[in-house]
Amino acid sequence: MSNILEFNEQNLTIAATTIKKGGLVAFPTETVYGLGADSYNAKAVAQIFAAKGRPTFNPLISHIAEIDMLKELAVPDARAYALAKEFWPGPLTFILPRRTSNSALDLVCAGLPNISVRMPNHPIALALIKQSGTPIAAPSANRSQTISPTTAQHVADSLGDNVDVILDGGACKVGVESTIIDLTTKDVVILRAGGLSKENLEEFLGEKVLLSHGNPELPTSPGQMLKHYAPKLSTRINVAPTDRQSDEFYIGFGDMDCDLNLSPTGDTTEAAANLFAYMHLAETQTTYPKIAIAPIPNNGLGLAINDRIRRASYK
Ligand code: TXA
Ligand code: MG
């Protein structure tokens, strides 16, 4: 029996009740599907790690539905509020000092002094958070080290019975995870490139935003683990159409011959929206034993795409 529920008032109530009781609900956001639990319920949060098969307790993003909820979890400053007003709801996650008074947040923060928070731009996610009456902690709704889910079916295929309810909201529009920025330092630092571009952030802030490279095997943002976004088949990147091998399923970009084209017009936003779905298709097709991906420019959402496919190609 499938635990995928179409979105309606009745199923929203079932989902919100599941969160309140300490269960797990997968829900759509504009970036990818999240595997949600009550941020304040450590037992429920622990279930997330179990369901994903995450080897360690990485900190999780808490999702909120109103800017007012931010100060319950974190200690936001004027810069954080300005960014929230400009980009929330949207694919941008803040790392801020956490409210230490709340020990219920220990597991969600993996014991760190900082917490990550975002307001997703999706009516189902916002409705679920509001009706649950609590911030919802949610990593991407997939088994650890597999490709992030952008449809309800991807979630069901990856997590099966390990999730109580999957709310179906169709395909995710942005298609790559949120941009994570560290707001605990003087300069704003991108810890993970994602659905909001560096250019957009810099334009709003009127200053350079730094890009963290860190040590990917020992990350401060564990999503930086090198083999994080791995498809099951061996994957090469930056492969020009002329270098494609006969045993490779070829994912193209721009005007070219290929098996699947991320964006025939060369648009990085469109390519981001297609990326994970095409990687899912590439790893489940049976004609070719390997995958190759065309070069993607580094501007706009290309930065996030190149980050994800570099990890996908890591051996
Ligand atoms: O778009 C997204 O961000 C999706 C949707 C569901 O919102 N969520 C997502 O979560 O991608 P996840 O867990 O797959 O990635 C969150 C990343 C992880 O790399 C985690 O280590 C990092 O954020 N992170 C979370 N809290 C942190 C903290 N307090 N300090 C440093 N890094 C943190
Ligand atoms: Mg993830």
Short mmCIF file of C-alpha atoms and ligand atoms in Angstrom, two decimals:
data_model
loop_
_atom_site.label_atom_id
_atom_site.label_comp_id
_atom_site.label_asym_id
_atom_site.label_seq_id
_atom_site.Cartn_x
_atom_site.Cartn_y
_atom_site.Cartn_z
CA MET A 1 0.00 0.00 0.00
CA SER A 2 1.31 3.44 -0.85
CA ASN A 3 1.66 6.11 1.80
CA ILE A 4 1.48 8.89 -0.82
CA LEU A 5 -1.46 11.20 -0.09
CA GLU A 6 -2.79 13.77 -2.52
CA PHE A 7 -2.97 17.26 -1.06
CA ASN A 8 -6.36 18.25 0.37
CA GLU A 9 -7.62 19.61 3.70
CA GLN A 10 -8.29 16.17 5.15
CA ASN A 11 -4.85 14.81 4.26
CA LEU A 12 -3.20 17.99 5.50
CA THR A 13 -4.82 17.36 8.87
CA ILE A 14 -3.59 13.75 8.85
CA ALA A 15 -0.07 14.98 8.08
CA ALA A 16 -0.09 17.73 10.73
CA THR A 17 -1.42 15.29 13.33
CA THR A 18 1.39 12.88 12.40
CA ILE A 19 3.99 15.63 13.01
CA LYS A 20 2.39 16.57 16.36
CA LYS A 21 2.45 12.92 17.46
CA GLY A 22 6.16 12.61 16.67
CA GLY A 23 5.84 10.89 13.28
CA LEU A 24 7.58 11.53 9.97
CA VAL A 25 5.98 13.37 7.06
CA ALA A 26 7.60 13.88 3.67
CA PHE A 27 6.42 17.11 2.06
CA PRO A 28 7.17 19.14 -1.06
CA THR A 29 9.16 22.37 -0.99
CA GLU A 30 10.21 24.48 -3.95
CA THR A 31 13.72 22.94 -3.80
CA VAL A 32 13.37 19.20 -3.04
CA TYR A 33 11.05 17.05 -0.91
CA GLY A 34 11.81 17.21 2.82
CA LEU A 35 11.53 14.44 5.43
CA GLY A 36 9.94 16.31 8.30
CA ALA A 37 9.56 15.94 12.05
CA ASP A 38 8.83 18.31 14.94
CA SER A 39 12.11 20.21 15.56
CA TYR A 40 11.41 20.23 19.32
CA ASN A 41 10.87 16.46 19.57
CA ALA A 42 14.31 14.82 19.78
CA LYS A 43 12.84 11.32 19.50
CA ALA A 44 11.07 12.25 16.28
CA VAL A 45 14.20 13.96 14.95
CA ALA A 46 16.19 10.81 15.71
CA GLN A 47 13.72 8.86 13.56
CA ILE A 48 14.74 11.04 10.61
CA PHE A 49 18.34 9.87 10.88
CA ALA A 50 17.20 6.25 11.17
CA ALA A 51 14.88 6.49 8.17
CA LYS A 52 17.58 8.08 6.01
CA GLY A 53 20.27 5.69 7.18
CA ARG A 54 22.42 8.73 8.00
CA PRO A 55 25.60 7.48 9.63
CA THR A 56 25.95 10.47 11.95
CA PHE A 57 23.73 13.09 13.52
CA ASN A 58 24.23 15.91 11.04
CA PRO A 59 22.39 19.09 11.96
CA LEU A 60 19.05 19.61 10.23
CA ILE A 61 17.36 22.68 8.79
CA SER A 62 14.28 23.84 10.73
CA HIS A 63 11.51 25.07 8.44
CA ILE A 64 9.26 27.90 9.57
CA ALA A 65 6.16 29.57 8.12
CA GLU A 66 6.47 33.11 9.54
CA ILE A 67 9.47 35.36 10.07
CA ASP A 68 8.30 35.73 13.67
CA MET A 69 9.16 32.07 14.35
CA LEU A 70 12.83 32.79 13.65
CA LYS A 71 13.57 34.35 17.04
CA GLU A 72 12.18 31.31 18.89
CA LEU A 73 14.95 29.19 17.42
CA ALA A 74 17.80 31.58 16.71
CA VAL A 75 19.28 34.92 17.64
CA PRO A 76 18.76 36.91 14.44
CA ASP A 77 20.35 40.32 13.85
CA ALA A 78 19.31 43.15 11.52
CA ARG A 79 21.15 41.57 8.57
CA ALA A 80 19.24 38.30 9.04
CA TYR A 81 15.90 40.11 9.16
CA ALA A 82 16.73 42.13 6.06
CA LEU A 83 17.66 38.97 4.15
CA ALA A 84 14.53 37.19 5.42
CA LYS A 85 12.28 40.04 4.27
CA GLU A 86 13.91 40.02 0.84
CA PHE A 87 14.28 36.29 0.13
CA TRP A 88 11.76 34.41 2.30
CA PRO A 89 9.85 32.38 1.56
CA GLY A 90 12.53 31.01 -0.75
CA PRO A 91 15.53 28.70 -1.31
CA LEU A 92 17.80 30.37 1.24
CA THR A 93 18.86 28.88 4.61
CA PHE A 94 20.47 30.89 7.41
CA ILE A 95 23.00 29.61 9.92
CA LEU A 96 22.57 31.70 13.08
CA PRO A 97 23.46 31.41 16.76
CA ARG A 98 20.79 29.24 18.35
CA ARG A 99 18.68 30.07 21.37
CA THR A 100 20.64 28.09 23.91
CA SER A 101 17.76 28.16 26.39
CA ASN A 102 16.12 25.42 24.42
CA SER A 103 17.77 22.04 24.99
CA ALA A 104 15.04 20.33 22.94
CA LEU A 105 16.95 21.66 19.93
CA ASP A 106 20.16 19.79 20.81
CA LEU A 107 19.64 16.97 18.34
CA VAL A 108 18.36 19.16 15.51
CA CYS A 109 21.56 21.22 15.90
CA ALA A 110 23.72 18.09 16.43
CA GLY A 111 25.03 19.76 19.56
CA LEU A 112 26.39 22.76 17.62
CA PRO A 113 25.99 26.31 18.96
CA ASN A 114 24.33 27.32 15.66
CA ILE A 115 21.00 26.47 14.07
CA SER A 116 19.90 26.49 10.44
CA VAL A 117 16.49 27.91 9.51
CA ARG A 118 14.56 28.51 6.33
CA MET A 119 11.07 29.46 5.16
CA PRO A 120 10.24 27.36 2.10
CA ASN A 121 8.32 28.87 -0.80
CA HIS A 122 5.67 26.20 -1.20
CA PRO A 123 2.00 26.45 -0.16
CA ILE A 124 1.86 22.82 1.06
CA ALA A 125 5.01 23.16 3.18
CA LEU A 126 3.79 26.44 4.69
CA ALA A 127 0.32 25.02 5.40
CA LEU A 128 1.82 21.93 7.05
CA ILE A 129 4.12 23.99 9.30
CA LYS A 130 1.27 26.32 10.30
CA GLN A 131 -1.16 23.52 11.06
CA SER A 132 1.48 21.52 12.98
CA GLY A 133 2.16 24.61 15.08
CA THR A 134 5.88 23.86 15.29
CA PRO A 135 9.05 24.35 13.26
CA ILE A 136 9.65 21.27 11.11
CA ALA A 137 13.15 19.81 10.91
CA ALA A 138 13.72 18.32 7.47
CA PRO A 139 16.62 17.03 5.43
CA SER A 140 15.99 15.92 1.87
CA ALA A 141 13.61 12.93 1.88
CA ASN A 142 15.97 10.28 0.50
CA ARG A 143 18.26 7.55 1.85
CA SER A 144 21.66 8.92 2.77
CA GLN A 145 24.09 9.28 -0.17
CA THR A 146 21.45 8.95 -2.88
CA ILE A 147 20.03 11.57 -5.22
CA SER A 148 17.63 14.10 -3.67
CA PRO A 149 13.91 13.58 -4.43
CA THR A 150 11.96 16.06 -6.54
CA THR A 151 8.72 14.05 -6.76
CA ALA A 152 6.58 12.13 -4.24
CA GLN A 153 7.37 8.91 -6.11
CA HIS A 154 11.13 9.48 -5.68
CA VAL A 155 10.48 9.67 -1.91
CA ALA A 156 8.40 6.48 -1.90
CA ASP A 157 11.05 4.65 -3.96
CA SER A 158 13.83 5.72 -1.61
CA LEU A 159 12.21 5.58 1.84
CA GLY A 160 9.21 3.25 1.44
CA ASP A 161 7.63 2.43 4.80
CA ASN A 162 10.23 4.42 6.74
CA VAL A 163 8.04 7.49 6.34
CA ASP A 164 4.49 7.66 7.75
CA VAL A 165 2.96 10.03 5.21
CA ILE A 166 4.13 11.48 1.89
CA LEU A 167 2.20 14.61 0.86
CA ASP A 168 2.15 14.83 -2.92
CA GLY A 169 2.67 18.30 -4.34
CA GLY A 170 3.91 17.38 -7.80
CA ALA A 171 7.43 18.11 -9.03
CA CYS A 172 9.64 20.65 -7.21
CA LYS A 173 10.10 23.84 -9.22
CA VAL A 174 13.65 24.81 -8.23
CA GLY A 175 15.03 21.27 -8.12
CA VAL A 176 18.27 21.81 -6.18
CA GLU A 177 18.52 22.32 -2.42
CA SER A 178 18.55 25.73 -0.78
CA THR A 179 21.59 27.98 -0.66
CA ILE A 180 23.01 27.84 2.88
CA ILE A 181 24.66 31.00 4.20
CA ASP A 182 26.57 31.46 7.42
CA LEU A 183 25.34 34.62 9.16
CA THR A 184 27.47 34.15 12.30
CA THR A 185 30.48 35.86 10.71
CA LYS A 186 31.18 39.42 9.54
CA ASP A 187 31.24 38.36 5.90
CA VAL A 188 28.37 36.31 4.55
CA VAL A 189 29.71 32.88 3.55
CA ILE A 190 27.94 30.39 1.29
CA LEU A 191 28.35 26.93 2.86
CA ARG A 192 26.34 25.23 0.13
CA ALA A 193 25.53 26.73 -3.26
CA GLY A 194 21.86 26.18 -4.04
CA GLY A 195 18.59 27.51 -5.38
CA LEU A 196 19.34 31.19 -4.76
CA SER A 197 22.29 32.45 -6.77
CA LYS A 198 25.41 34.12 -5.35
CA GLU A 199 24.77 37.00 -7.76
CA ASN A 200 21.29 37.63 -6.28
CA LEU A 201 22.70 37.69 -2.75
CA GLU A 202 25.55 40.03 -3.66
CA GLU A 203 23.25 42.39 -5.49
CA PHE A 204 20.99 42.69 -2.46
CA LEU A 205 23.79 42.97 0.13
CA GLY A 206 25.89 45.29 -2.00
CA GLU A 207 29.01 43.33 -1.09
CA LYS A 208 30.98 40.20 -2.04
CA VAL A 209 29.71 36.92 -0.64
CA LEU A 210 32.38 34.30 0.11
CA LEU A 211 32.24 30.67 -0.96
CA SER A 212 33.33 28.07 1.61
CA HIS A 213 35.41 25.20 0.33
CA GLY A 214 36.27 23.64 3.68
CA ASN A 215 37.43 20.08 3.99
CA PRO A 216 34.76 18.05 2.23
CA GLU A 217 35.53 14.87 4.17
CA LEU A 218 35.32 16.71 7.48
CA PRO A 219 32.76 19.36 6.77
CA THR A 220 31.26 22.05 8.95
CA SER A 221 28.21 21.66 6.75
CA PRO A 222 28.13 17.88 6.42
CA GLY A 223 26.18 18.14 3.16
CA GLN A 224 29.59 18.95 1.79
CA MET A 225 30.59 15.27 2.02
CA LEU A 226 32.04 14.46 -1.37
CA LYS A 227 29.98 11.41 -2.21
CA HIS A 228 26.73 13.02 -1.13
CA TYR A 229 24.73 13.12 -4.33
CA ALA A 230 25.82 9.87 -5.86
CA PRO A 231 23.94 8.04 -8.60
CA LYS A 232 24.43 4.26 -8.72
CA LEU A 233 26.27 4.35 -12.07
CA SER A 234 29.77 5.67 -12.63
CA THR A 235 29.44 9.30 -13.73
CA ARG A 236 31.76 11.61 -15.68
CA ILE A 237 31.23 15.37 -15.82
CA ASN A 238 32.37 18.17 -18.13
CA VAL A 239 32.09 15.78 -21.06
CA ALA A 240 31.82 17.59 -24.39
CA PRO A 241 29.46 16.01 -26.97
CA THR A 242 32.47 14.91 -29.02
CA ASP A 243 34.01 13.07 -26.00
CA ARG A 244 30.95 11.03 -25.15
CA GLN A 245 31.73 7.26 -25.08
CA SER A 246 29.45 4.62 -26.60
CA ASP A 247 28.70 3.06 -23.19
CA GLU A 248 27.56 6.34 -21.65
CA PHE A 249 24.08 7.71 -21.10
CA TYR A 250 24.59 11.35 -22.02
CA ILE A 251 22.92 14.24 -20.20
CA GLY A 252 23.28 17.38 -22.29
CA PHE A 253 23.02 21.12 -21.80
CA GLY A 254 22.36 23.62 -24.58
CA ASP A 255 21.88 22.84 -28.23
CA MET A 256 23.33 19.31 -28.72
CA ASP A 257 22.55 15.65 -29.35
CA CYS A 258 22.03 13.76 -26.09
CA ASP A 259 19.76 11.29 -24.27
CA LEU A 260 18.27 13.92 -21.98
CA ASN A 261 18.80 17.67 -22.19
CA LEU A 262 18.85 19.67 -18.93
CA SER A 263 18.07 22.81 -20.90
CA PRO A 264 18.13 22.90 -24.72
CA THR A 265 18.26 26.73 -24.54
CA GLY A 266 21.18 26.72 -22.07
CA ASP A 267 19.22 28.13 -19.10
CA THR A 268 20.78 27.15 -15.74
CA THR A 269 17.52 27.70 -13.82
CA GLU A 270 15.68 25.28 -16.07
CA ALA A 271 18.63 22.86 -15.81
CA ALA A 272 18.52 22.96 -11.98
CA ALA A 273 14.82 22.09 -12.02
CA ASN A 274 15.51 19.04 -14.21
CA LEU A 275 18.80 17.91 -12.64
CA PHE A 276 17.79 15.36 -10.01
CA ALA A 277 14.88 13.94 -12.00
CA TYR A 278 17.23 13.35 -14.94
CA MET A 279 19.87 11.79 -12.69
CA HIS A 280 17.15 9.45 -11.39
CA LEU A 281 16.22 8.55 -14.98
CA ALA A 282 19.86 8.12 -15.95
CA GLU A 283 20.62 5.71 -13.13
CA THR A 284 17.48 3.61 -13.70
CA GLN A 285 17.77 3.27 -17.50
CA THR A 286 19.27 -0.06 -18.57
CA THR A 287 20.75 0.72 -21.99
CA TYR A 288 24.06 2.19 -20.81
CA PRO A 289 26.25 1.13 -17.85
CA LYS A 290 27.66 4.65 -17.32
CA ILE A 291 26.61 8.29 -17.23
CA ALA A 292 28.27 11.37 -18.75
CA ILE A 293 27.18 14.98 -18.27
CA ALA A 294 27.93 17.92 -20.55
CA PRO A 295 29.78 21.02 -19.28
CA ILE A 296 27.53 23.45 -17.39
CA PRO A 297 28.47 27.15 -17.07
CA ASN A 298 29.16 28.35 -13.52
CA ASN A 299 26.86 31.37 -13.51
CA GLY A 300 23.42 31.63 -11.86
CA LEU A 301 22.26 28.23 -10.60
CA GLY A 302 25.13 26.62 -12.54
CA LEU A 303 27.26 26.96 -9.39
CA ALA A 304 24.87 24.70 -7.46
CA ILE A 305 24.52 22.28 -10.38
CA ASN A 306 28.29 21.92 -10.77
CA ASP A 307 28.65 21.39 -7.02
CA ARG A 308 26.10 18.54 -7.09
CA ILE A 309 27.42 16.80 -10.21
CA ARG A 310 31.03 17.08 -9.03
CA ARG A 311 29.97 15.08 -5.96
CA ALA A 312 28.00 12.68 -8.17
CA SER A 313 31.15 11.96 -10.17
CA TYR A 314 33.36 11.42 -7.11
CA LYS A 315 34.81 7.90 -6.82
O1 TXA B 1 16.45 22.80 0.14
C1 TXA B 1 16.82 22.32 1.22
O2 TXA B 1 17.65 22.89 1.95
C2 TXA B 1 16.22 20.98 1.62
C3 TXA B 1 14.72 21.20 1.85
C4 TXA B 1 14.02 19.98 2.39
O3 TXA B 1 14.52 22.31 2.68
N1 TXA B 1 16.85 20.46 2.80
C5 TXA B 1 18.10 19.94 2.77
O4 TXA B 1 18.53 19.44 3.99
O5 TXA B 1 18.79 19.93 1.79
P1 TXA B 1 19.81 18.51 4.14
O6 TXA B 1 19.77 18.00 5.54
O7 TXA B 1 19.86 17.50 3.06
O8 TXA B 1 20.99 19.51 4.04
C6 TXA B 1 21.18 20.50 5.03
C7 TXA B 1 22.63 20.86 5.16
C8 TXA B 1 23.47 19.72 5.67
O9 TXA B 1 24.64 19.68 4.92
C9 TXA B 1 23.76 20.12 7.11
O10 TXA B 1 24.96 19.61 7.55
C10 TXA B 1 23.79 21.63 7.02
O11 TXA B 1 22.77 21.92 6.12
N2 TXA B 1 23.46 22.24 8.30
C11 TXA B 1 22.28 22.17 8.95
N3 TXA B 1 22.35 22.80 10.14
C12 TXA B 1 23.60 23.28 10.26
C13 TXA B 1 24.30 24.01 11.27
N4 TXA B 1 23.73 24.34 12.41
N5 TXA B 1 25.60 24.33 11.02
C14 TXA B 1 26.20 23.97 9.87
N6 TXA B 1 25.59 23.28 8.88
C15 TXA B 1 24.31 22.93 9.07
MG MG B 2 20.33 15.98 1.51
#
